[in-house]
């Protein structure tokens, strides 16, 4: 892969996380409610803070910072790995299609879950890139 292609891929991928992460940090809103059941389940096994909004904002900050770093080509492999680590709980908490009883909502969440899995696949490529 040539350097121009690599830079364009990093810019397009990283800027998405930077923008969406910033928006989630600025206005966590419904994301806190979506994350609550997953965070409660995690708390049964791990000592994580009780403040769901702080955790959601922290995850959003990771996405903003790592997304910006990836977009600018600053430590792109660690940035991609941080984004993978951030996107996994986001996907599980935000797109739990298996918990939905409404067929329309279930289909929408399934699409979003699969989309996030594809995004994780792209980040794996970025993390493995040695260019």
PDB file of C-alpha atoms in Angstrom:
ATOM      1  CA  UNK A   1       0.000   0.000   0.000  1.00  0.00           C
ATOM      2  CA  UNK A   2       1.485   3.380  -0.919  1.00  0.00           C
ATOM      3  CA  UNK A   3       1.827   6.224   1.570  1.00  0.00           C
ATOM      4  CA  UNK A   4      -0.919   8.379   0.009  1.00  0.00           C
ATOM      5  CA  UNK A   5      -3.428   5.535   0.175  1.00  0.00           C
ATOM      6  CA  UNK A   6      -2.387   4.772   3.743  1.00  0.00           C
ATOM      7  CA  UNK A   7      -2.737   8.428   4.788  1.00  0.00           C
ATOM      8  CA  UNK A   8      -6.166   8.712   3.163  1.00  0.00           C
ATOM      9  CA  UNK A   9      -7.371   5.520   4.848  1.00  0.00           C
ATOM     10  CA  UNK A  10      -6.157   6.720   8.244  1.00  0.00           C
ATOM     11  CA  UNK A  11      -7.716  10.155   7.767  1.00  0.00           C
ATOM     12  CA  UNK A  12     -11.095   8.758   6.725  1.00  0.00           C
ATOM     13  CA  UNK A  13     -11.182   6.113   9.443  1.00  0.00           C
ATOM     14  CA  UNK A  14      -9.772   8.181  12.281  1.00  0.00           C
ATOM     15  CA  UNK A  15     -11.842  11.284  11.600  1.00  0.00           C
ATOM     16  CA  UNK A  16     -15.030   9.238  11.958  1.00  0.00           C
ATOM     17  CA  UNK A  17     -14.067   8.211  15.494  1.00  0.00           C
ATOM     18  CA  UNK A  18     -12.830  11.706  16.349  1.00  0.00           C
ATOM     19  CA  UNK A  19     -16.122  13.315  15.334  1.00  0.00           C
ATOM     20  CA  UNK A  20     -18.468  10.679  16.756  1.00  0.00           C
ATOM     21  CA  UNK A  21     -16.396  10.370  19.929  1.00  0.00           C
ATOM     22  CA  UNK A  22     -16.479  14.125  20.473  1.00  0.00           C
ATOM     23  CA  UNK A  23     -20.250  14.180  19.999  1.00  0.00           C
ATOM     24  CA  UNK A  24     -20.681  11.316  22.490  1.00  0.00           C
ATOM     25  CA  UNK A  25     -18.422  13.095  24.985  1.00  0.00           C
ATOM     26  CA  UNK A  26     -20.243  16.412  24.569  1.00  0.00           C
ATOM     27  CA  UNK A  27     -23.766  14.965  24.818  1.00  0.00           C
ATOM     28  CA  UNK A  28     -23.717  11.412  26.182  1.00  0.00           C
ATOM     29  CA  UNK A  29     -27.525  11.414  26.587  1.00  0.00           C
ATOM     30  CA  UNK A  30     -29.162   8.120  25.657  1.00  0.00           C
ATOM     31  CA  UNK A  31     -25.788   6.374  25.431  1.00  0.00           C
ATOM     32  CA  UNK A  32     -25.662   6.335  29.235  1.00  0.00           C
ATOM     33  CA  UNK A  33     -29.007   4.533  29.395  1.00  0.00           C
ATOM     34  CA  UNK A  34     -27.907   2.063  26.698  1.00  0.00           C
ATOM     35  CA  UNK A  35     -24.659   1.334  28.522  1.00  0.00           C
ATOM     36  CA  UNK A  36     -26.260   0.890  31.969  1.00  0.00           C
ATOM     37  CA  UNK A  37     -27.212  -2.827  31.698  1.00  0.00           C
ATOM     38  CA  UNK A  38     -23.806  -3.781  30.290  1.00  0.00           C
ATOM     39  CA  UNK A  39     -21.972  -1.755  32.905  1.00  0.00           C
ATOM     40  CA  UNK A  40     -24.089  -3.326  35.661  1.00  0.00           C
ATOM     41  CA  UNK A  41     -23.171  -6.792  34.372  1.00  0.00           C
ATOM     42  CA  UNK A  42     -19.473  -5.885  34.258  1.00  0.00           C
ATOM     43  CA  UNK A  43     -19.634  -4.548  37.830  1.00  0.00           C
ATOM     44  CA  UNK A  44     -20.628  -8.000  39.031  1.00  0.00           C
ATOM     45  CA  UNK A  45     -17.145  -9.177  38.004  1.00  0.00           C
ATOM     46  CA  UNK A  46     -14.901  -6.100  37.929  1.00  0.00           C
ATOM     47  CA  UNK A  47     -14.546  -3.078  40.203  1.00  0.00           C
ATOM     48  CA  UNK A  48     -15.371  -0.265  37.768  1.00  0.00           C
ATOM     49  CA  UNK A  49     -16.678   3.175  38.801  1.00  0.00           C
ATOM     50  CA  UNK A  50     -20.384   3.519  39.539  1.00  0.00           C
ATOM     51  CA  UNK A  51     -20.863   6.686  37.478  1.00  0.00           C
ATOM     52  CA  UNK A  52     -22.163   5.443  34.117  1.00  0.00           C
ATOM     53  CA  UNK A  53     -21.986   8.869  32.510  1.00  0.00           C
ATOM     54  CA  UNK A  54     -18.335   9.240  33.446  1.00  0.00           C
ATOM     55  CA  UNK A  55     -17.561   5.857  31.868  1.00  0.00           C
ATOM     56  CA  UNK A  56     -19.450   6.746  28.688  1.00  0.00           C
ATOM     57  CA  UNK A  57     -17.640  10.086  28.469  1.00  0.00           C
ATOM     58  CA  UNK A  58     -14.304   8.355  29.137  1.00  0.00           C
ATOM     59  CA  UNK A  59     -14.949   5.913  26.312  1.00  0.00           C
ATOM     60  CA  UNK A  60     -15.895   8.840  24.085  1.00  0.00           C
ATOM     61  CA  UNK A  61     -12.682  10.641  25.024  1.00  0.00           C
ATOM     62  CA  UNK A  62     -10.659   7.573  24.041  1.00  0.00           C
ATOM     63  CA  UNK A  63     -12.428   7.534  20.672  1.00  0.00           C
ATOM     64  CA  UNK A  64     -11.858  11.269  20.166  1.00  0.00           C
ATOM     65  CA  UNK A  65      -8.168  11.195  21.053  1.00  0.00           C
ATOM     66  CA  UNK A  66      -7.312   7.901  19.347  1.00  0.00           C
ATOM     67  CA  UNK A  67      -9.406   8.813  16.295  1.00  0.00           C
ATOM     68  CA  UNK A  68      -7.585  12.130  15.968  1.00  0.00           C
ATOM     69  CA  UNK A  69      -4.228  10.411  16.386  1.00  0.00           C
ATOM     70  CA  UNK A  70      -5.103   7.822  13.732  1.00  0.00           C
ATOM     71  CA  UNK A  71      -6.373  10.510  11.349  1.00  0.00           C
ATOM     72  CA  UNK A  72      -3.127  12.465  11.736  1.00  0.00           C
ATOM     73  CA  UNK A  73      -0.907   9.382  11.538  1.00  0.00           C
ATOM     74  CA  UNK A  74       0.350   9.859  15.122  1.00  0.00           C
ATOM     75  CA  UNK A  75       1.108   6.449  16.644  1.00  0.00           C
ATOM     76  CA  UNK A  76      -1.438   4.886  14.265  1.00  0.00           C
ATOM     77  CA  UNK A  77      -1.044   1.301  15.449  1.00  0.00           C
ATOM     78  CA  UNK A  78      -1.609   2.048  19.168  1.00  0.00           C
ATOM     79  CA  UNK A  79      -4.397   4.461  18.189  1.00  0.00           C
ATOM     80  CA  UNK A  80      -6.135   1.724  16.189  1.00  0.00           C
ATOM     81  CA  UNK A  81      -5.730  -0.717  19.071  1.00  0.00           C
ATOM     82  CA  UNK A  82      -7.226   1.819  21.505  1.00  0.00           C
ATOM     83  CA  UNK A  83     -10.167   2.276  19.145  1.00  0.00           C
ATOM     84  CA  UNK A  84     -10.699  -1.495  18.984  1.00  0.00           C
ATOM     85  CA  UNK A  85     -10.719  -1.613  22.773  1.00  0.00           C
ATOM     86  CA  UNK A  86     -13.211   1.246  22.875  1.00  0.00           C
ATOM     87  CA  UNK A  87     -15.482  -0.060  20.141  1.00  0.00           C
ATOM     88  CA  UNK A  88     -16.004  -3.511  21.667  1.00  0.00           C
ATOM     89  CA  UNK A  89     -17.911  -2.292  24.753  1.00  0.00           C
ATOM     90  CA  UNK A  90     -19.647   0.353  22.643  1.00  0.00           C
ATOM     91  CA  UNK A  91     -20.912  -2.350  20.297  1.00  0.00           C
ATOM     92  CA  UNK A  92     -22.020  -4.726  23.034  1.00  0.00           C
ATOM     93  CA  UNK A  93     -23.729  -2.010  25.094  1.00  0.00           C
ATOM     94  CA  UNK A  94     -25.196   0.008  22.241  1.00  0.00           C
ATOM     95  CA  UNK A  95     -26.285  -2.663  19.789  1.00  0.00           C
ATOM     96  CA  UNK A  96     -27.425  -5.644  21.846  1.00  0.00           C
ATOM     97  CA  UNK A  97     -29.746  -7.008  19.162  1.00  0.00           C
ATOM     98  CA  UNK A  98     -30.095 -10.289  21.051  1.00  0.00           C
ATOM     99  CA  UNK A  99     -31.950  -8.470  23.859  1.00  0.00           C
ATOM    100  CA  UNK A 100     -34.522  -6.811  21.604  1.00  0.00           C
ATOM    101  CA  UNK A 101     -38.048  -8.202  21.341  1.00  0.00           C
ATOM    102  CA  UNK A 102     -39.269  -5.708  18.727  1.00  0.00           C
ATOM    103  CA  UNK A 103     -38.497  -7.151  15.238  1.00  0.00           C
ATOM    104  CA  UNK A 104     -37.858  -3.731  13.689  1.00  0.00           C
ATOM    105  CA  UNK A 105     -35.547  -2.625  16.512  1.00  0.00           C
ATOM    106  CA  UNK A 106     -33.819  -6.017  16.451  1.00  0.00           C
ATOM    107  CA  UNK A 107     -33.098  -5.697  12.725  1.00  0.00           C
ATOM    108  CA  UNK A 108     -31.787  -2.135  13.147  1.00  0.00           C
ATOM    109  CA  UNK A 109     -29.530  -3.168  16.049  1.00  0.00           C
ATOM    110  CA  UNK A 110     -28.305  -6.205  14.107  1.00  0.00           C
ATOM    111  CA  UNK A 111     -27.291  -3.964  11.199  1.00  0.00           C
ATOM    112  CA  UNK A 112     -25.486  -1.585  13.571  1.00  0.00           C
ATOM    113  CA  UNK A 113     -23.767  -4.480  15.370  1.00  0.00           C
ATOM    114  CA  UNK A 114     -22.533  -5.975  12.087  1.00  0.00           C
ATOM    115  CA  UNK A 115     -21.408  -2.524  10.882  1.00  0.00           C
ATOM    116  CA  UNK A 116     -19.387  -2.077  14.049  1.00  0.00           C
ATOM    117  CA  UNK A 117     -17.830  -5.498  13.550  1.00  0.00           C
ATOM    118  CA  UNK A 118     -16.747  -4.366  10.063  1.00  0.00           C
ATOM    119  CA  UNK A 119     -15.284  -1.210  11.611  1.00  0.00           C
ATOM    120  CA  UNK A 120     -13.337  -3.350  14.075  1.00  0.00           C
ATOM    121  CA  UNK A 121     -12.051  -5.367  11.089  1.00  0.00           C
ATOM    122  CA  UNK A 122     -10.794  -2.189   9.448  1.00  0.00           C
ATOM    123  CA  UNK A 123      -9.102  -1.135  12.683  1.00  0.00           C
ATOM    124  CA  UNK A 124      -7.391  -4.525  12.863  1.00  0.00           C
ATOM    125  CA  UNK A 125      -5.925  -3.800   9.426  1.00  0.00           C
ATOM    126  CA  UNK A 126      -4.762  -0.387  10.667  1.00  0.00           C
ATOM    127  CA  UNK A 127      -3.250  -1.926  13.806  1.00  0.00           C
ATOM    128  CA  UNK A 128      -1.415  -4.545  11.747  1.00  0.00           C
ATOM    129  CA  UNK A 129      -0.132  -2.062   9.134  1.00  0.00           C
ATOM    130  CA  UNK A 130       3.624  -1.667   9.347  1.00  0.00           C
ATOM    131  CA  UNK A 131       3.920   1.136   6.808  1.00  0.00           C
TER     132      UNK A 131
END
